[in-house]
Coordinates of C-alpha atoms in Angstrom, one line a residue:
M1 CA 0.4 0.0 -0.2
L2 CA 1.3 3.2 -1.0
V3 CA 0.4 6.4 1.6
Q4 CA 1.2 10.0 2.0
V5 CA 1.4 12.1 4.9
S6 CA -0.6 15.0 4.8
K7 CA -0.4 16.6 7.8
D8 CA 1.9 16.6 10.3
P9 CA 1.0 15.3 13.6
I10 CA -0.1 18.4 16.5
G11 CA -0.4 17.9 19.8
A12 CA -2.5 14.9 20.9
K13 CA -3.4 14.1 17.0
G14 CA -1.3 12.0 15.5
A15 CA -0.3 12.1 11.9
R16 CA -2.8 12.1 8.8
L17 CA -2.9 9.7 5.5
T18 CA -4.1 9.8 2.4
G19 CA -4.1 7.2 -0.8
H20 CA -4.0 10.3 -3.3
I21 CA -0.8 10.9 -3.5
S22 CA 0.6 14.8 -5.1
I23 CA 4.1 16.0 -5.6
P24 CA 4.4 19.8 -5.4
G25 CA 6.0 22.0 -7.2
R26 CA 6.9 25.2 -8.1
Y27 CA 4.5 26.1 -10.3
V28 CA 2.0 22.9 -10.5
V29 CA 1.0 20.3 -7.8
Y30 CA 1.3 16.9 -9.5
S31 CA -1.6 14.4 -9.2
P32 CA -0.6 11.3 -10.7
G33 CA -3.8 9.4 -10.4
G34 CA -5.8 12.5 -11.2
H35 CA -7.6 12.7 -8.2
L36 CA -6.8 16.6 -7.5
S37 CA -7.2 19.1 -9.7
G38 CA -7.5 22.7 -9.9
I39 CA -6.6 26.5 -10.2
S40 CA -5.6 28.8 -7.7
R41 CA -8.2 31.2 -7.1
K42 CA -6.6 34.0 -6.1
L43 CA -6.0 34.5 -9.6
P44 CA -7.5 36.5 -12.0
D45 CA -10.3 34.7 -14.6
S46 CA -8.2 36.0 -18.0
E47 CA -4.5 34.2 -16.3
R48 CA -7.0 30.8 -15.6
H49 CA -7.9 30.7 -18.5
R50 CA -4.5 30.6 -20.3
L51 CA -2.4 28.3 -17.4
K52 CA -5.6 26.0 -18.1
K53 CA -5.2 26.3 -22.2
I54 CA -1.3 25.7 -22.1
L55 CA -1.9 22.4 -19.1
D56 CA -4.3 21.1 -21.2
S57 CA -1.6 20.2 -23.9
V58 CA 0.8 18.8 -21.3
V59 CA -1.1 16.9 -18.8
S60 CA -2.1 13.1 -19.1
E61 CA -5.7 12.3 -19.3
E62 CA -4.9 10.1 -16.6
S63 CA -2.6 12.9 -14.2
S64 CA -4.2 16.1 -13.2
V65 CA -2.4 18.9 -12.0
I66 CA -3.1 22.1 -9.0
V67 CA -2.1 25.2 -10.4
R68 CA -0.6 27.4 -8.0
T69 CA -0.2 31.1 -7.5
A70 CA 2.8 31.4 -8.0
A71 CA 2.1 30.3 -11.5
E72 CA 0.9 33.4 -12.5
G73 CA 3.0 35.4 -14.9
A74 CA 4.8 31.9 -16.1
S75 CA 5.7 31.2 -19.6
E76 CA 4.7 27.8 -21.4
A77 CA 8.5 26.7 -21.2
E78 CA 8.7 27.0 -17.5
L79 CA 5.2 25.2 -16.8
T80 CA 6.4 22.2 -19.0
A81 CA 9.8 21.9 -17.4
D82 CA 7.8 22.1 -14.3
V83 CA 5.5 19.6 -15.0
E84 CA 8.2 17.2 -16.5
R85 CA 10.8 17.3 -13.5
L86 CA 7.7 16.5 -11.4
K87 CA 6.6 13.5 -14.0
A88 CA 10.7 12.4 -13.6
Q89 CA 9.7 12.3 -9.4
W90 CA 7.0 9.8 -9.9
D91 CA 8.6 7.2 -11.6
V92 CA 11.5 7.3 -9.1
I93 CA 9.0 6.5 -6.7
Q94 CA 7.9 3.6 -9.0
K95 CA 11.0 2.1 -9.3
K96 CA 11.7 2.0 -5.3
M97 CA 8.4 1.0 -4.6
K98 CA 9.2 -2.4 -6.4
Q99 CA 12.9 -2.7 -4.9
N100 CA 12.0 -1.6 -1.2
T101 CA 9.6 -4.1 1.3
A102 CA 7.4 -1.6 3.8
P103 CA 7.4 -0.1 5.8
H104 CA 10.1 2.3 3.4
Q105 CA 9.8 5.5 2.9
L106 CA 10.2 6.7 -0.9
Y107 CA 10.2 10.0 -1.1
A108 CA 10.4 13.2 1.2
E109 CA 9.9 16.3 0.8
P110 CA 13.3 18.7 0.3
D111 CA 14.9 20.9 2.9
L112 CA 12.7 23.1 4.9
T113 CA 15.2 26.0 3.2
L114 CA 14.4 24.6 -0.2
R115 CA 10.5 24.1 0.8
I116 CA 10.6 27.8 1.8
I117 CA 12.0 29.2 -1.3
R118 CA 10.2 27.2 -3.7
D119 CA 6.4 27.7 -1.7
T120 CA 6.9 31.7 -1.3
F121 CA 9.8 33.5 -3.0
T122 CA 8.5 35.2 -6.2
E123 CA 8.7 38.5 -7.7
D124 CA 7.0 40.3 -5.3
F125 CA 11.1 40.1 -3.0
K126 CA 13.7 42.3 -4.1
H127 CA 16.6 40.2 -2.6
L128 CA 17.3 37.1 -1.3
F129 CA 20.2 37.3 1.9
V130 CA 21.9 33.6 2.8
A131 CA 24.3 33.6 5.0
G132 CA 25.0 30.0 5.3
N133 CA 28.3 28.5 7.7
G134 CA 30.7 29.1 4.5
G135 CA 32.2 24.9 5.1
D136 CA 31.3 22.1 2.8
N137 CA 27.5 22.1 3.9
D138 CA 26.9 25.6 3.1
I139 CA 23.2 25.9 2.1
Y140 CA 23.9 28.8 -0.5
Q141 CA 25.2 26.6 -3.4
P142 CA 21.9 24.4 -3.1
I143 CA 19.7 27.1 -2.9
K144 CA 21.8 29.0 -6.2
D145 CA 21.5 25.2 -7.7
Y146 CA 17.7 25.3 -7.3
L147 CA 16.8 28.8 -8.5
E148 CA 19.0 28.4 -12.0
H149 CA 17.4 25.2 -12.6
V150 CA 13.4 25.9 -11.6
A151 CA 13.4 30.0 -11.6
P152 CA 16.1 31.5 -13.4
H153 CA 14.5 34.9 -13.8
L154 CA 15.2 34.9 -10.1
A155 CA 18.7 33.8 -9.5
P156 CA 19.9 37.4 -10.0
R157 CA 18.4 38.0 -6.6
L158 CA 20.1 35.4 -4.6
S159 CA 22.7 37.1 -3.1
Q160 CA 25.2 35.4 -0.2
W161 CA 25.5 37.6 3.5
D162 CA 28.7 39.6 4.6
S163 CA 29.8 37.8 7.5
S164 CA 31.8 41.3 8.4
Q165 CA 28.2 42.7 8.7
G166 CA 26.9 40.9 11.5
D167 CA 24.0 38.5 12.2
P168 CA 21.6 39.2 9.7
F169 CA 18.9 38.4 11.9
A170 CA 20.2 41.8 14.6
K171 CA 20.6 43.7 11.2
F172 CA 16.7 43.1 10.0
R173 CA 15.4 43.2 13.6
I174 CA 14.4 39.4 13.3
D175 CA 15.1 38.8 16.8
E176 CA 12.7 41.5 17.5
Q177 CA 10.1 41.0 15.3
I178 CA 9.8 37.1 17.1
S179 CA 10.0 38.0 20.5
K180 CA 6.6 40.5 19.8
A181 CA 5.1 37.7 18.0
L182 CA 5.3 35.5 21.3
E183 CA 4.0 38.3 23.5
R184 CA -0.3 37.9 24.3
K185 CA -0.5 42.2 23.7
V186 CA 0.1 43.6 20.3
F187 CA 0.1 47.5 20.0
L188 CA -1.3 49.2 16.8
P189 CA 0.4 52.3 15.2
S190 CA -2.0 54.4 15.9
G191 CA -2.2 53.5 20.3
G192 CA -4.9 50.7 20.4
S193 CA -3.5 47.2 21.1
L194 CA -4.6 43.3 20.2
V195 CA -4.6 41.0 23.4
I196 CA -4.3 37.6 21.8
D197 CA -5.2 34.5 24.1
R198 CA -5.2 30.8 23.1
T199 CA -7.7 28.3 24.7
E200 CA -7.7 24.4 24.0
A201 CA -11.4 25.2 21.4
M202 CA -10.1 28.0 19.7
T203 CA -8.4 31.1 19.8
V204 CA -10.0 34.5 21.2
I205 CA -8.5 38.1 19.8
D206 CA -9.5 41.1 21.4
V207 CA -9.8 44.9 20.0
N208 CA -9.1 47.9 22.3
T209 CA -8.9 51.4 21.7
G210 CA -6.1 52.3 23.9
K211 CA -4.7 55.3 23.4
F212 CA -6.0 56.3 20.1
T213 CA -9.2 58.4 20.1
G214 CA -9.0 59.8 16.5
S215 CA -9.3 63.6 15.0
G216 CA -12.8 63.7 13.7
G217 CA -14.1 64.0 17.3
N218 CA -16.9 61.4 16.5
L219 CA -17.3 58.2 18.1
E220 CA -18.1 55.7 15.2
E221 CA -15.4 56.8 13.3
T222 CA -12.6 56.6 15.6
V223 CA -14.0 53.2 16.4
T224 CA -14.3 51.9 12.6
R225 CA -10.7 53.7 11.7
N226 CA -9.2 51.3 15.2
N227 CA -11.6 48.5 13.7
L228 CA -9.8 49.0 10.5
E229 CA -6.1 49.1 11.4
A230 CA -6.5 46.0 14.0
A231 CA -8.0 43.9 11.1
E232 CA -4.8 43.8 8.9
E233 CA -2.7 44.0 12.2
I234 CA -4.7 40.1 12.5
V235 CA -4.4 38.9 9.6
R236 CA -0.6 39.5 9.9
Q237 CA -0.2 38.3 13.1
L238 CA -2.3 35.0 12.1
R239 CA 0.2 34.0 9.5
L240 CA 3.4 35.5 12.0
R241 CA 2.1 33.3 14.5
D242 CA 0.7 30.3 12.3
L243 CA -2.3 30.2 14.1
G244 CA -4.9 28.1 13.4
G245 CA -8.3 26.0 13.6
I246 CA -11.8 28.4 15.5
I247 CA -10.2 31.9 15.6
V248 CA -13.0 34.7 17.1
V249 CA -12.0 38.4 17.4
D250 CA -13.9 40.4 19.2
F251 CA -14.2 44.1 17.5
I252 CA -15.5 47.6 18.9
D253 CA -18.8 47.5 18.5
M254 CA -20.3 49.9 15.9
V255 CA -23.6 51.2 15.2
L256 CA -23.6 51.5 11.6
P257 CA -24.4 48.7 9.2
S258 CA -22.1 50.2 6.1
N259 CA -18.9 50.3 8.9
R260 CA -19.7 46.5 9.9
E261 CA -19.6 45.6 6.1
L262 CA -16.2 47.8 5.4
L263 CA -14.6 45.8 8.0
L264 CA -15.8 42.8 6.9
R265 CA -14.3 43.6 3.1
R266 CA -10.9 45.1 4.8
L267 CA -10.2 41.5 6.7
V268 CA -11.4 39.6 3.8
E269 CA -9.2 41.4 1.3
C270 CA -6.3 41.4 3.7
L271 CA -7.0 37.5 4.4
G272 CA -6.3 37.1 0.4
R273 CA -2.8 37.3 0.9
D274 CA -3.1 34.4 2.6
R275 CA -1.7 31.0 1.5
T276 CA -3.5 28.6 4.0
R277 CA -7.2 27.9 3.5
H278 CA -9.4 30.3 5.1
Q279 CA -13.5 31.1 6.0
V280 CA -15.0 34.3 7.3
S281 CA -18.5 34.3 9.1
E282 CA -20.0 38.1 9.1
V283 CA -19.9 40.3 11.8
T284 CA -22.6 39.4 14.3
S285 CA -24.6 42.1 16.2
L286 CA -22.0 42.3 19.5
G287 CA -19.6 42.8 17.0
L288 CA -17.6 39.1 17.1
V289 CA -16.2 38.2 13.9
Q290 CA -15.9 34.2 13.7
M291 CA -13.8 32.6 11.2
T292 CA -11.8 29.3 10.8
R293 CA -8.1 29.0 9.6
K294 CA -6.2 25.4 8.2
R295 CA -4.0 24.5 10.7
I296 CA -1.0 23.2 9.2
G297 CA 1.7 22.5 11.1
T298 CA 3.7 23.9 14.4
G299 CA 2.8 27.2 15.5
L300 CA 4.9 29.9 16.8
A301 CA 4.6 29.5 20.1
E302 CA 5.2 26.0 20.2
A303 CA 7.8 26.1 18.3
F304 CA 9.4 28.5 20.7
T305 CA 8.1 27.7 24.1
D306 CA 7.6 25.0 26.4
V307 CA 5.4 24.3 28.9
C308 CA 6.2 26.0 32.7
E309 CA 6.7 23.7 34.8
H310 CA 5.4 25.4 38.2
C311 CA 1.6 26.2 36.5
G312 CA 1.5 23.4 34.3
G313 CA 0.6 25.6 31.2
R314 CA -2.1 27.7 33.7
G315 CA -0.8 30.9 33.7
Y316 CA -0.2 31.4 36.9
I317 CA 0.8 29.4 40.2
R318 CA -2.1 28.0 42.6
H319 CA -1.8 28.3 46.6
D320 CA -3.3 26.1 49.4
E321 CA -4.3 29.4 51.3
P322 CA -5.3 33.0 49.8
I323 CA -2.0 34.8 49.2
D324 CA -1.1 38.1 51.5
S325 CA -0.8 40.3 48.0
Q326 CA -4.4 40.0 47.4
A327 CA -6.8 42.0 49.8
P328 CA -9.9 40.1 50.3
A329 CA -13.5 42.1 50.4
D330 CA -13.4 43.0 54.0
G331 CA -10.3 44.7 53.3
G332 CA -9.1 42.9 56.6
E333 CA -5.4 42.1 56.3
R334 CA -4.1 38.6 55.2
R335 CA -2.9 36.3 57.9
G336 CA 0.9 37.2 58.5
G337 CA 1.1 39.1 55.6
K338 CA 0.9 42.9 54.7
P339 CA -1.9 45.4 55.2
S340 CA -3.8 45.8 51.9
A341 CA -4.1 49.4 50.0
S342 CA -7.1 50.0 51.7
N343 CA -6.2 49.3 55.2
N344 CA -3.2 51.9 54.7
R345 CA -5.7 54.1 53.5
N346 CA -7.8 54.1 56.3
N347 CA -4.7 53.8 58.8
R348 CA -3.7 57.6 57.3
R349 CA -7.2 58.6 57.6
S350 CA -7.5 57.4 61.6
K351 CA -4.1 58.9 62.2
A352 CA -4.9 62.6 60.2
K353 CA -8.7 63.2 62.3
P354 CA -6.1 64.3 65.4
K355 CA -4.6 66.9 63.6
T356 CA -7.9 67.9 62.2
E357 CA -9.3 68.3 66.0
E358 CA -6.8 69.9 67.2
A359 CA -6.5 72.3 64.1
S360 CA -9.9 73.2 64.5
A361 CA -9.8 73.5 69.0
A362 CA -6.7 76.3 68.0
P363 CA -9.3 78.7 66.8
K364 CA -11.3 78.8 69.9
A365 CA -8.9 78.9 72.1
N366 CA -7.6 81.8 70.2
Q367 CA -10.9 83.9 70.2
V368 CA -11.5 86.0 72.9
Q369 CA -14.4 85.7 76.0
P370 CA -16.8 88.3 76.6
S371 CA -17.1 90.2 79.6
E372 CA -20.1 90.9 81.8
E373 CA -20.2 94.5 80.6
A374 CA -20.8 92.8 77.0
K375 CA -23.2 89.9 78.5
Q376 CA -25.3 92.9 79.9
A377 CA -25.3 95.0 77.1
A378 CA -26.5 92.1 74.6
A379 CA -29.3 91.5 77.3
R380 CA -30.7 95.3 76.6
L381 CA -30.3 94.9 73.1
A382 CA -33.0 92.1 73.2
A383 CA -34.9 93.2 75.9
A384 CA -35.5 95.9 73.3
A385 CA -35.7 94.0 70.5
S386 CA -38.7 92.2 72.1
R387 CA -40.5 95.2 72.5
Q388 CA -40.5 96.3 69.4
H389 CA -41.5 93.1 67.8
A390 CA -44.6 93.6 70.8
E391 CA -45.3 97.1 69.6
Q392 CA -45.8 96.4 65.9
P393 CA -49.4 96.6 64.7
A394 CA -51.2 93.5 64.5
S395 CA -52.3 91.9 61.1
P396 CA -55.6 92.6 59.9
E397 CA -58.9 90.8 61.5
P398 CA -60.2 87.7 58.8
E399 CA -63.5 88.2 57.9
A400 CA -66.5 86.9 60.0
G401 CA -67.1 83.6 60.4
A402 CA -63.8 82.7 59.3
D403 CA -61.2 80.0 60.7
T404 CA -58.1 81.4 61.4
G405 CA -56.6 78.0 62.4
T406 CA -54.4 79.4 65.5
T407 CA -54.9 79.5 69.1
D408 CA -52.3 82.1 69.9
S409 CA -52.3 85.4 70.6
A410 CA -49.2 88.5 70.6
P411 CA -48.9 89.2 74.1
D412 CA -49.2 92.2 75.6
A413 CA -46.5 94.7 75.6
D414 CA -47.8 97.3 78.3
G415 CA -46.8 94.8 80.6
V416 CA -43.2 93.9 80.9
G417 CA -40.5 97.2 81.8
D418 CA -37.1 97.5 80.3
S419 CA -35.7 96.8 84.0
E420 CA -37.9 93.6 83.9
A421 CA -37.5 92.4 80.7
A422 CA -33.9 93.3 81.1
E423 CA -33.7 91.2 84.4
S424 CA -35.8 88.4 83.3
S425 CA -33.5 88.6 79.3
S426 CA -29.6 88.2 82.4
K427 CA -31.6 85.3 84.2
S428 CA -32.9 83.4 80.9
P429 CA -29.7 81.0 79.2
R430 CA -30.9 82.1 76.3
G431 CA -29.5 85.4 76.7
E432 CA -25.9 83.9 77.2
I433 CA -23.3 83.6 74.6
L434 CA -20.6 81.2 75.0
A435 CA -17.2 81.6 74.0
G436 CA -16.7 80.5 70.3
E437 CA -20.2 80.7 69.2
K438 CA -22.2 82.7 67.1
P439 CA -25.1 84.3 68.6
A440 CA -28.0 82.7 67.8
G441 CA -29.9 85.7 65.9
E442 CA -28.3 86.1 63.2
L443 CA -28.2 84.3 60.4
E444 CA -25.0 83.5 57.8
A445 CA -26.2 83.3 54.4
G446 CA -28.5 81.6 52.9
A447 CA -29.8 80.3 55.7
H448 CA -33.6 80.4 56.6
P449 CA -35.0 81.2 59.9
T450 CA -36.6 78.0 61.9
A451 CA -39.2 77.4 64.1
D452 CA -37.0 76.7 67.2
S453 CA -35.5 80.6 66.7
E454 CA -38.8 82.0 67.8
D455 CA -40.0 80.9 71.4
S456 CA -43.5 81.6 73.6
N457 CA -42.4 84.8 74.5
H458 CA -41.4 85.9 71.0
Q459 CA -37.6 87.1 72.5
Q460 CA -35.2 86.7 69.9
T461 CA -31.9 85.9 71.3
V462 CA -28.4 87.9 70.0

């Protein structure tokens, strides 16, 4: 039985095998049994018709090919040479199958470096720098031979890196980009940010505006611009981190349906440059975009990270008892721990209270105490005010038969003399002025008199 590994093992999932053999080339993928056929959808219709017409005369009836995106603009001679080379490889595989017994490896993909050049190095790149190791197994010469054989028009763009210039990864800041790609938070140029979390079932991406406030003064416009910028960066992060499976993106809510459609078109447009198969659904009412992306191989996080031996990949360390650094809900202190921030604030307030009371008591002690003569003068003024109040003309009498609703009448002013009034007011506690207090008869600005300010004798204290 002849089988081919179509998908490498990932995590707990094993390798996927298939009986439909396919041999990938630079411009086409050759299928000897004729099970696979098609043309890349990323190519325009006119180019698709041209390539189909050329390959119909090159490929036999019992076999088929899948035309790759890299075939755009390729000449008939280049396509024919690619197909013939793949046919020769298939003949070698059939001879090895007859000469060997199972299990045996008959064919394997070329080195990773050659695969990258075969799949990604196109006319879009200006230069290809290869550092190598300078030894007998230097990779520069195999790459040069491969380009001269497969894509001779791209061979002049190949250059060997001069070791005197230092590390090319440091020169072009590739190490910095890898380090940023492993972070949980990604900052956008305008000031917003993305938060990428990977779970067992899916990958969740949250979009935040951050420091981005916009310049138009319109909240809807600011949110839309931030979402469009985030959509471009999300696609870049998907390709850079090689994220696959179910992906849910939480964009910021937009009110206008036209802005949602604009965001979806921008996301699909950016995903058009992604070689991995994907599918995008519409934007929900909550601003969520659900999409799927084929998981091909090991992602960036799996290649550069390992599970933490302390937390087991949870992201936090578990303790048997509540930790001291976290304040409880009641604001109390942990056992044997440092006081919480709320306790510190309460302690500072309690310490500040005696100072406040001392500060308020100091002005009272500095106030001048009234003398006995001042008290007697105040009493005479109170008696005069009471007398003047009693001598005021009475209110007009109500009509006959009308109920006034009151039973008290004004006191007789003739029965009270100046000396008696002074004596009564001096004996009454209402006529005394305590130290540091305002006279009861003086009202502050904006204050209203109350019923307690008038007694049964209609006397006012000053």
